[in-house]
Amino acid sequence: MNYSALAIDLDGTLLVGESIPPANIEALRAARDAGLKVLIATARWKEMAFRVADEIGLHDPVIACSGAQVHDRATGTDWLDERLPEDFTRELYDICNATRCIATVTVSDEVLLKLDGEPDRAGMSPQMRWVPALAVGDGGLPRIAAVQGSKACAAIRAQLEARYQDRVNIFDSIGPTGKLIITITGKRATKGVALKKACEHMALDPARVIAFGDAENDLAMFAVAGAAVAMGQAEAAVKAAATTVTAPHDEAGVGQAVQRLLATGTLG
């Protein structure tokens, strides 16, 4: 086998909703036991990646916030920590505060949740804090913002995208509920940059990494990795950029591809 590590997206790839299919858990534990490094590479915050890693039994660094953060769990340090520009953040917050939407904003040590009406806190993760309105300075500048709501997303695209295209990334993505959201990071924050940084610190050759994903923000990771696996339900551009296409996420496509790799040494 010519590969030494796997870099795996969560929503729409490893997860079905908030759950990991048992076949994916079994395959990744087998990959770990075979000596492969397994890096979670997600648009969500690092604690969510920790939860998934702990359920499987993984201890490798994680790529969080769509590449804005690379965190080494062994030392508790960030190898990469990119933030959104302050002027952009102010305008983004103005749109979110003026428009009905659900916005999650990952700042230094917590995730701000903006939506109309206070949610049931029992259904929120420990890292989340509900806010009736977003304000610059509350927790620091964001690593990533995710916005759901057609009017808010349209306003962000219309009012901000062209003016800030050299400074921010705005990607379509699929959230855990299956609904379209946009994810926003600083321009230098991509899963590709993050994978390079992780490989540099781990003394890994990116050409020996297989990336798994389903959405637009996974393409930069595909470009860096030696091979890429697109999920069966992924959009056409993601499939076209991949080395191979596996089954959909709700059919444990990750597990199927990993088991083939372990059995044959290839993805074919």
PDB file of C-alpha atoms in Angstrom:
ATOM      1  CA  MET A   1       0.000   0.000   0.000  1.00  0.00           C
ATOM      2  CA  ASN A   2       1.406   3.376  -1.045  1.00  0.00           C
ATOM      3  CA  TYR A   3      -0.591   5.450   1.438  1.00  0.00           C
ATOM      4  CA  SER A   4       0.173   6.417   5.019  1.00  0.00           C
ATOM      5  CA  ALA A   5      -2.764   8.625   6.058  1.00  0.00           C
ATOM      6  CA  LEU A   6      -6.436   9.387   5.485  1.00  0.00           C
ATOM      7  CA  ALA A   7      -8.013  12.869   5.743  1.00  0.00           C
ATOM      8  CA  ILE A   8     -11.778  12.579   6.147  1.00  0.00           C
ATOM      9  CA  ASP A   9     -14.552  15.170   6.064  1.00  0.00           C
ATOM     10  CA  LEU A  10     -17.458  14.739   8.507  1.00  0.00           C
ATOM     11  CA  ASP A  11     -20.855  16.053   7.315  1.00  0.00           C
ATOM     12  CA  GLY A  12     -22.001  14.245   4.206  1.00  0.00           C
ATOM     13  CA  THR A  13     -18.929  11.994   4.286  1.00  0.00           C
ATOM     14  CA  LEU A  14     -18.164  10.135   7.522  1.00  0.00           C
ATOM     15  CA  LEU A  15     -21.382  11.100   9.319  1.00  0.00           C
ATOM     16  CA  VAL A  16     -25.052  10.504   8.663  1.00  0.00           C
ATOM     17  CA  GLY A  17     -26.657  13.336  10.576  1.00  0.00           C
ATOM     18  CA  GLU A  18     -24.755  13.282  13.857  1.00  0.00           C
ATOM     19  CA  SER A  19     -23.997   9.544  13.798  1.00  0.00           C
ATOM     20  CA  ILE A  20     -21.149   7.434  12.435  1.00  0.00           C
ATOM     21  CA  PRO A  21     -22.311   4.300  10.591  1.00  0.00           C
ATOM     22  CA  PRO A  22     -20.876   1.220  12.324  1.00  0.00           C
ATOM     23  CA  ALA A  23     -19.195   0.087   9.099  1.00  0.00           C
ATOM     24  CA  ASN A  24     -17.233   3.356   9.019  1.00  0.00           C
ATOM     25  CA  ILE A  25     -16.114   2.900  12.615  1.00  0.00           C
ATOM     26  CA  GLU A  26     -14.991  -0.667  11.961  1.00  0.00           C
ATOM     27  CA  ALA A  27     -13.058   0.285   8.807  1.00  0.00           C
ATOM     28  CA  LEU A  28     -11.270   3.254  10.390  1.00  0.00           C
ATOM     29  CA  ARG A  29     -10.293   1.241  13.440  1.00  0.00           C
ATOM     30  CA  ALA A  30      -8.827  -1.345  11.071  1.00  0.00           C
ATOM     31  CA  ALA A  31      -6.972   1.420   9.207  1.00  0.00           C
ATOM     32  CA  ARG A  32      -5.602   2.752  12.492  1.00  0.00           C
ATOM     33  CA  ASP A  33      -4.492  -0.726  13.530  1.00  0.00           C
ATOM     34  CA  ALA A  34      -2.796  -1.158  10.143  1.00  0.00           C
ATOM     35  CA  GLY A  35      -0.670   1.908  10.904  1.00  0.00           C
ATOM     36  CA  LEU A  36      -2.503   4.568   8.916  1.00  0.00           C
ATOM     37  CA  LYS A  37      -2.900   8.048  10.390  1.00  0.00           C
ATOM     38  CA  VAL A  38      -6.514   9.230  10.317  1.00  0.00           C
ATOM     39  CA  LEU A  39      -7.128  12.987  10.336  1.00  0.00           C
ATOM     40  CA  ILE A  40     -10.618  14.425  10.737  1.00  0.00           C
ATOM     41  CA  ALA A  41     -11.007  17.408   8.357  1.00  0.00           C
ATOM     42  CA  THR A  42     -14.250  19.237   9.041  1.00  0.00           C
ATOM     43  CA  ALA A  43     -15.962  22.605   8.732  1.00  0.00           C
ATOM     44  CA  ARG A  44     -17.115  22.218  12.336  1.00  0.00           C
ATOM     45  CA  TRP A  45     -15.261  23.183  15.484  1.00  0.00           C
ATOM     46  CA  LYS A  46     -12.460  21.096  16.904  1.00  0.00           C
ATOM     47  CA  GLU A  47     -14.477  19.707  19.832  1.00  0.00           C
ATOM     48  CA  MET A  48     -16.886  18.106  17.373  1.00  0.00           C
ATOM     49  CA  ALA A  49     -13.927  16.501  15.641  1.00  0.00           C
ATOM     50  CA  PHE A  50     -12.686  15.285  19.045  1.00  0.00           C
ATOM     51  CA  ARG A  51     -16.047  13.640  19.761  1.00  0.00           C
ATOM     52  CA  VAL A  52     -15.950  11.727  16.483  1.00  0.00           C
ATOM     53  CA  ALA A  53     -12.288  10.809  16.927  1.00  0.00           C
ATOM     54  CA  ASP A  54     -12.916   9.529  20.450  1.00  0.00           C
ATOM     55  CA  GLU A  55     -15.828   7.363  19.324  1.00  0.00           C
ATOM     56  CA  ILE A  56     -13.598   5.682  16.754  1.00  0.00           C
ATOM     57  CA  GLY A  57     -10.460   5.664  18.897  1.00  0.00           C
ATOM     58  CA  LEU A  58      -8.297   8.118  16.951  1.00  0.00           C
ATOM     59  CA  HIS A  59      -5.597  10.337  18.438  1.00  0.00           C
ATOM     60  CA  ASP A  60      -4.201  12.214  15.451  1.00  0.00           C
ATOM     61  CA  PRO A  61      -4.352  16.005  14.909  1.00  0.00           C
ATOM     62  CA  VAL A  62      -7.585  17.453  13.542  1.00  0.00           C
ATOM     63  CA  ILE A  63      -8.343  19.955  10.799  1.00  0.00           C
ATOM     64  CA  ALA A  64     -11.275  22.094  11.950  1.00  0.00           C
ATOM     65  CA  CYS A  65     -13.242  25.140  10.800  1.00  0.00           C
ATOM     66  CA  SER A  66     -12.841  24.203   7.112  1.00  0.00           C
ATOM     67  CA  GLY A  67      -9.083  24.539   7.345  1.00  0.00           C
ATOM     68  CA  ALA A  68      -8.866  27.648   9.518  1.00  0.00           C
ATOM     69  CA  GLN A  69      -7.498  25.584  12.396  1.00  0.00           C
ATOM     70  CA  VAL A  70      -5.125  22.635  12.686  1.00  0.00           C
ATOM     71  CA  HIS A  71      -5.007  21.412  16.266  1.00  0.00           C
ATOM     72  CA  ASP A  72      -2.599  18.919  17.817  1.00  0.00           C
ATOM     73  CA  ARG A  73      -4.437  17.131  20.610  1.00  0.00           C
ATOM     74  CA  ALA A  74      -1.246  15.682  22.068  1.00  0.00           C
ATOM     75  CA  THR A  75       0.143  19.107  22.970  1.00  0.00           C
ATOM     76  CA  GLY A  76      -3.061  21.159  23.001  1.00  0.00           C
ATOM     77  CA  THR A  77      -1.577  23.607  20.500  1.00  0.00           C
ATOM     78  CA  ASP A  78      -2.689  25.035  17.169  1.00  0.00           C
ATOM     79  CA  TRP A  79      -0.425  24.558  14.181  1.00  0.00           C
ATOM     80  CA  LEU A  80      -2.667  26.900  12.185  1.00  0.00           C
ATOM     81  CA  ASP A  81      -5.202  29.500  13.336  1.00  0.00           C
ATOM     82  CA  GLU A  82      -6.692  31.797  10.675  1.00  0.00           C
ATOM     83  CA  ARG A  83      -9.412  34.397  11.355  1.00  0.00           C
ATOM     84  CA  LEU A  84     -11.894  36.371   9.246  1.00  0.00           C
ATOM     85  CA  PRO A  85     -11.026  40.032   8.577  1.00  0.00           C
ATOM     86  CA  GLU A  86     -12.615  42.482  11.034  1.00  0.00           C
ATOM     87  CA  ASP A  87     -14.224  44.750   8.412  1.00  0.00           C
ATOM     88  CA  PHE A  88     -15.803  41.771   6.663  1.00  0.00           C
ATOM     89  CA  THR A  89     -16.962  40.340   9.979  1.00  0.00           C
ATOM     90  CA  ARG A  90     -18.770  43.576  10.870  1.00  0.00           C
ATOM     91  CA  GLU A  91     -20.705  43.573   7.606  1.00  0.00           C
ATOM     92  CA  LEU A  92     -21.438  39.859   7.863  1.00  0.00           C
ATOM     93  CA  TYR A  93     -22.819  40.308  11.371  1.00  0.00           C
ATOM     94  CA  ASP A  94     -24.996  43.222  10.221  1.00  0.00           C
ATOM     95  CA  ILE A  95     -26.601  41.013   7.564  1.00  0.00           C
ATOM     96  CA  CYS A  96     -27.122  38.097   9.959  1.00  0.00           C
ATOM     97  CA  ASN A  97     -28.605  40.360  12.641  1.00  0.00           C
ATOM     98  CA  ALA A  98     -30.994  42.017  10.183  1.00  0.00           C
ATOM     99  CA  THR A  99     -32.147  38.832   8.451  1.00  0.00           C
ATOM    100  CA  ARG A 100     -33.896  35.728   9.716  1.00  0.00           C
ATOM    101  CA  CYS A 101     -31.249  33.011   9.678  1.00  0.00           C
ATOM    102  CA  ILE A 102     -29.315  30.486  11.708  1.00  0.00           C
ATOM    103  CA  ALA A 103     -25.664  31.436  12.047  1.00  0.00           C
ATOM    104  CA  THR A 104     -22.930  29.568  13.908  1.00  0.00           C
ATOM    105  CA  VAL A 105     -19.688  31.462  14.434  1.00  0.00           C
ATOM    106  CA  THR A 106     -16.626  29.699  15.832  1.00  0.00           C
ATOM    107  CA  VAL A 107     -14.496  32.107  17.852  1.00  0.00           C
ATOM    108  CA  SER A 108     -11.638  31.457  20.276  1.00  0.00           C
ATOM    109  CA  ASP A 109     -13.094  28.982  22.760  1.00  0.00           C
ATOM    110  CA  GLU A 110     -16.763  28.677  21.880  1.00  0.00           C
ATOM    111  CA  VAL A 111     -19.338  28.669  19.115  1.00  0.00           C
ATOM    112  CA  LEU A 112     -21.815  31.530  19.007  1.00  0.00           C
ATOM    113  CA  LEU A 113     -25.282  30.509  17.840  1.00  0.00           C
ATOM    114  CA  LYS A 114     -27.461  33.291  16.461  1.00  0.00           C
ATOM    115  CA  LEU A 115     -31.094  32.557  15.721  1.00  0.00           C
ATOM    116  CA  ASP A 116     -34.436  34.167  16.437  1.00  0.00           C
ATOM    117  CA  GLY A 117     -35.610  32.989  19.830  1.00  0.00           C
ATOM    118  CA  GLU A 118     -33.603  31.261  22.515  1.00  0.00           C
ATOM    119  CA  PRO A 119     -33.171  27.525  21.797  1.00  0.00           C
ATOM    120  CA  ASP A 120     -33.501  24.623  24.190  1.00  0.00           C
ATOM    121  CA  ARG A 121     -30.080  24.514  25.793  1.00  0.00           C
ATOM    122  CA  ALA A 122     -30.408  20.777  26.368  1.00  0.00           C
ATOM    123  CA  GLY A 123     -30.040  20.318  22.619  1.00  0.00           C
ATOM    124  CA  MET A 124     -26.891  22.440  22.357  1.00  0.00           C
ATOM    125  CA  SER A 125     -23.328  21.202  22.609  1.00  0.00           C
ATOM    126  CA  PRO A 126     -21.301  22.448  25.609  1.00  0.00           C
ATOM    127  CA  GLN A 127     -19.224  24.711  23.365  1.00  0.00           C
ATOM    128  CA  MET A 128     -22.247  26.597  21.998  1.00  0.00           C
ATOM    129  CA  ARG A 129     -23.638  29.852  23.378  1.00  0.00           C
ATOM    130  CA  TRP A 130     -26.850  31.402  22.086  1.00  0.00           C
ATOM    131  CA  VAL A 131     -26.733  35.110  21.292  1.00  0.00           C
ATOM    132  CA  PRO A 132     -29.701  37.223  20.149  1.00  0.00           C
ATOM    133  CA  ALA A 133     -27.308  39.224  17.952  1.00  0.00           C
ATOM    134  CA  LEU A 134     -23.720  38.852  16.812  1.00  0.00           C
ATOM    135  CA  ALA A 135     -21.187  41.491  17.866  1.00  0.00           C
ATOM    136  CA  VAL A 136     -17.542  41.945  16.928  1.00  0.00           C
ATOM    137  CA  GLY A 137     -15.479  41.563  20.088  1.00  0.00           C
ATOM    138  CA  ASP A 138     -17.670  38.841  21.560  1.00  0.00           C
ATOM    139  CA  GLY A 139     -15.140  36.017  21.716  1.00  0.00           C
ATOM    140  CA  GLY A 140     -12.771  37.510  19.167  1.00  0.00           C
ATOM    141  CA  LEU A 141     -12.760  37.320  15.372  1.00  0.00           C
ATOM    142  CA  PRO A 142     -14.204  34.114  13.886  1.00  0.00           C
ATOM    143  CA  ARG A 143     -12.297  31.242  12.397  1.00  0.00           C
ATOM    144  CA  ILE A 144     -15.400  30.282  10.430  1.00  0.00           C
ATOM    145  CA  ALA A 145     -19.014  31.349  10.050  1.00  0.00           C
ATOM    146  CA  ALA A 146     -21.777  29.077   8.773  1.00  0.00           C
ATOM    147  CA  VAL A 147     -25.075  30.614   7.716  1.00  0.00           C
ATOM    148  CA  GLN A 148     -28.360  28.899   6.872  1.00  0.00           C
ATOM    149  CA  GLY A 149     -31.308  30.846   5.488  1.00  0.00           C
ATOM    150  CA  SER A 150     -32.039  31.725   1.869  1.00  0.00           C
ATOM    151  CA  LYS A 151     -32.405  35.499   2.332  1.00  0.00           C
ATOM    152  CA  ALA A 152     -29.304  35.871   4.464  1.00  0.00           C
ATOM    153  CA  CYS A 153     -27.204  33.708   2.137  1.00  0.00           C
ATOM    154  CA  ALA A 154     -28.422  35.645  -0.909  1.00  0.00           C
ATOM    155  CA  ALA A 155     -27.584  38.953   0.789  1.00  0.00           C
ATOM    156  CA  ILE A 156     -24.097  37.754   1.727  1.00  0.00           C
ATOM    157  CA  ARG A 157     -23.447  36.643  -1.835  1.00  0.00           C
ATOM    158  CA  ALA A 158     -24.844  39.859  -3.335  1.00  0.00           C
ATOM    159  CA  GLN A 159     -23.359  42.390  -0.935  1.00  0.00           C
ATOM    160  CA  LEU A 160     -20.073  40.893   0.186  1.00  0.00           C
ATOM    161  CA  GLU A 161     -18.790  38.167  -2.113  1.00  0.00           C
ATOM    162  CA  ALA A 162     -17.421  40.313  -4.957  1.00  0.00           C
ATOM    163  CA  ARG A 163     -15.929  42.984  -2.686  1.00  0.00           C
ATOM    164  CA  TYR A 164     -14.146  40.509  -0.423  1.00  0.00           C
ATOM    165  CA  GLN A 165     -13.308  37.730  -2.877  1.00  0.00           C
ATOM    166  CA  ASP A 166      -9.571  38.323  -2.441  1.00  0.00           C
ATOM    167  CA  ARG A 167      -9.813  38.062   1.357  1.00  0.00           C
ATOM    168  CA  VAL A 168     -12.467  35.439   2.158  1.00  0.00           C
ATOM    169  CA  ASN A 169     -13.731  32.087   0.925  1.00  0.00           C
ATOM    170  CA  ILE A 170     -17.496  31.582   0.635  1.00  0.00           C
ATOM    171  CA  PHE A 171     -18.484  27.982  -0.100  1.00  0.00           C
ATOM    172  CA  ASP A 172     -21.749  26.128  -0.437  1.00  0.00           C
ATOM    173  CA  SER A 173     -21.894  23.154   1.910  1.00  0.00           C
ATOM    174  CA  ILE A 174     -24.374  20.664   3.316  1.00  0.00           C
ATOM    175  CA  GLY A 175     -25.080  20.813   7.037  1.00  0.00           C
ATOM    176  CA  PRO A 176     -25.869  17.896   9.348  1.00  0.00           C
ATOM    177  CA  THR A 177     -29.610  18.297   8.653  1.00  0.00           C
ATOM    178  CA  GLY A 178     -28.994  17.980   4.917  1.00  0.00           C
ATOM    179  CA  LYS A 179     -29.853  21.639   4.222  1.00  0.00           C
ATOM    180  CA  LEU A 180     -27.701  23.991   2.166  1.00  0.00           C
ATOM    181  CA  ILE A 181     -25.529  26.384   4.144  1.00  0.00           C
ATOM    182  CA  ILE A 182     -22.685  28.691   3.246  1.00  0.00           C
ATOM    183  CA  THR A 183     -19.395  28.436   5.093  1.00  0.00           C
ATOM    184  CA  ILE A 184     -17.069  31.424   5.264  1.00  0.00           C
ATOM    185  CA  THR A 185     -13.373  31.525   6.177  1.00  0.00           C
ATOM    186  CA  GLY A 186     -10.394  33.773   5.587  1.00  0.00           C
ATOM    187  CA  LYS A 187      -8.788  33.410   2.167  1.00  0.00           C
ATOM    188  CA  ARG A 188      -5.764  31.506   3.481  1.00  0.00           C
ATOM    189  CA  ALA A 189      -7.965  29.060   5.370  1.00  0.00           C
ATOM    190  CA  THR A 190      -8.632  26.029   3.194  1.00  0.00           C
ATOM    191  CA  LYS A 191      -8.554  22.325   3.862  1.00  0.00           C
ATOM    192  CA  GLY A 192      -5.711  22.112   1.354  1.00  0.00           C
ATOM    193  CA  VAL A 193      -3.500  24.583   3.229  1.00  0.00           C
ATOM    194  CA  ALA A 194      -4.427  22.887   6.501  1.00  0.00           C
ATOM    195  CA  LEU A 195      -3.572  19.436   5.172  1.00  0.00           C
ATOM    196  CA  LYS A 196      -0.171  20.701   4.021  1.00  0.00           C
ATOM    197  CA  LYS A 197       0.459  22.191   7.458  1.00  0.00           C
ATOM    198  CA  ALA A 198      -0.574  18.994   9.234  1.00  0.00           C
ATOM    199  CA  CYS A 199       1.626  16.890   6.961  1.00  0.00           C
ATOM    200  CA  GLU A 200       4.580  19.213   7.548  1.00  0.00           C
ATOM    201  CA  HIS A 201       4.317  18.864  11.322  1.00  0.00           C
ATOM    202  CA  MET A 202       3.734  15.104  11.153  1.00  0.00           C
ATOM    203  CA  ALA A 203       6.553  14.491   8.641  1.00  0.00           C
ATOM    204  CA  LEU A 204       4.059  13.023   6.170  1.00  0.00           C
ATOM    205  CA  ASP A 205       4.227  13.241   2.390  1.00  0.00           C
ATOM    206  CA  PRO A 206       0.884  14.709   1.178  1.00  0.00           C
ATOM    207  CA  ALA A 207       1.201  12.466  -1.871  1.00  0.00           C
ATOM    208  CA  ARG A 208       0.663   9.510   0.475  1.00  0.00           C
ATOM    209  CA  VAL A 209      -2.607  10.892   1.892  1.00  0.00           C
ATOM    210  CA  ILE A 210      -6.081   9.943   0.671  1.00  0.00           C
ATOM    211  CA  ALA A 211      -8.717  12.671   1.112  1.00  0.00           C
ATOM    212  CA  PHE A 212     -12.437  11.897   1.463  1.00  0.00           C
ATOM    213  CA  GLY A 213     -15.152  14.504   0.879  1.00  0.00           C
ATOM    214  CA  ASP A 214     -18.419  15.514  -0.674  1.00  0.00           C
ATOM    215  CA  ALA A 215     -18.516  19.300  -1.066  1.00  0.00           C
ATOM    216  CA  GLU A 216     -16.865  22.335  -2.618  1.00  0.00           C
ATOM    217  CA  ASN A 217     -14.671  23.068   0.396  1.00  0.00           C
ATOM    218  CA  ASP A 218     -13.092  19.603   0.049  1.00  0.00           C
ATOM    219  CA  LEU A 219     -11.655  20.367  -3.405  1.00  0.00           C
ATOM    220  CA  ALA A 220      -8.560  22.136  -2.059  1.00  0.00           C
ATOM    221  CA  MET A 221      -7.828  19.059   0.064  1.00  0.00           C
ATOM    222  CA  PHE A 222      -8.315  16.825  -2.997  1.00  0.00           C
ATOM    223  CA  ALA A 223      -5.738  18.928  -4.886  1.00  0.00           C
ATOM    224  CA  VAL A 224      -3.099  18.449  -2.177  1.00  0.00           C
ATOM    225  CA  ALA A 225      -3.633  14.764  -1.416  1.00  0.00           C
ATOM    226  CA  GLY A 226      -2.170  11.952  -3.463  1.00  0.00           C
ATOM    227  CA  ALA A 227      -5.632  10.470  -4.033  1.00  0.00           C
ATOM    228  CA  ALA A 228      -9.196  11.590  -3.399  1.00  0.00           C
ATOM    229  CA  VAL A 229     -12.474   9.777  -2.794  1.00  0.00           C
ATOM    230  CA  ALA A 230     -15.798  11.495  -3.502  1.00  0.00           C
ATOM    231  CA  MET A 231     -18.987  10.321  -1.880  1.00  0.00           C
ATOM    232  CA  GLY A 232     -21.685   8.858  -4.093  1.00  0.00           C
ATOM    233  CA  GLN A 233     -24.105  11.729  -3.451  1.00  0.00           C
ATOM    234  CA  ALA A 234     -21.483  14.463  -4.001  1.00  0.00           C
ATOM    235  CA  GLU A 235     -21.995  17.191  -6.574  1.00  0.00           C
ATOM    236  CA  ALA A 236     -20.579  16.645 -10.051  1.00  0.00           C
ATOM    237  CA  ALA A 237     -17.569  18.953  -9.605  1.00  0.00           C
ATOM    238  CA  VAL A 238     -16.428  17.019  -6.549  1.00  0.00           C
ATOM    239  CA  LYS A 239     -16.761  13.679  -8.320  1.00  0.00           C
ATOM    240  CA  ALA A 240     -14.858  15.036 -11.319  1.00  0.00           C
ATOM    241  CA  ALA A 241     -11.950  16.092  -9.084  1.00  0.00           C
ATOM    242  CA  ALA A 242     -11.723  12.731  -7.302  1.00  0.00           C
ATOM    243  CA  THR A 243      -9.588   9.711  -8.044  1.00  0.00           C
ATOM    244  CA  THR A 244     -12.573   7.475  -7.399  1.00  0.00           C
ATOM    245  CA  VAL A 245     -16.200   7.662  -6.287  1.00  0.00           C
ATOM    246  CA  THR A 246     -17.497   5.492  -3.467  1.00  0.00           C
ATOM    247  CA  ALA A 247     -21.013   4.769  -2.210  1.00  0.00           C
ATOM    248  CA  PRO A 248     -23.085   7.583  -0.634  1.00  0.00           C
ATOM    249  CA  HIS A 249     -22.430   8.561   2.973  1.00  0.00           C
ATOM    250  CA  ASP A 250     -25.649   6.895   4.167  1.00  0.00           C
ATOM    251  CA  GLU A 251     -24.394   3.608   2.719  1.00  0.00           C
ATOM    252  CA  ALA A 252     -21.064   3.840   4.616  1.00  0.00           C
ATOM    253  CA  GLY A 253     -19.131   4.867   1.513  1.00  0.00           C
ATOM    254  CA  VAL A 254     -16.055   5.715   3.587  1.00  0.00           C
ATOM    255  CA  GLY A 255     -16.024   2.285   5.160  1.00  0.00           C
ATOM    256  CA  GLN A 256     -16.400   0.566   1.786  1.00  0.00           C
ATOM    257  CA  ALA A 257     -13.484   2.490   0.273  1.00  0.00           C
ATOM    258  CA  VAL A 258     -11.217   1.955   3.288  1.00  0.00           C
ATOM    259  CA  GLN A 259     -11.928  -1.758   3.399  1.00  0.00           C
ATOM    260  CA  ARG A 260     -11.037  -2.038  -0.308  1.00  0.00           C
ATOM    261  CA  LEU A 261      -7.811  -0.143   0.362  1.00  0.00           C
ATOM    262  CA  LEU A 262      -6.862  -2.445   3.236  1.00  0.00           C
ATOM    263  CA  ALA A 263      -7.731  -5.576   1.281  1.00  0.00           C
ATOM    264  CA  THR A 264      -6.083  -4.697  -2.031  1.00  0.00           C
ATOM    265  CA  GLY A 265      -3.752  -1.750  -1.357  1.00  0.00           C
ATOM    266  CA  THR A 266      -5.648   0.329  -3.911  1.00  0.00           C
ATOM    267  CA  LEU A 267      -8.920   2.252  -4.167  1.00  0.00           C
ATOM    268  CA  GLY A 268     -10.032   0.414  -7.296  1.00  0.00           C
TER     269      GLY A 268
END
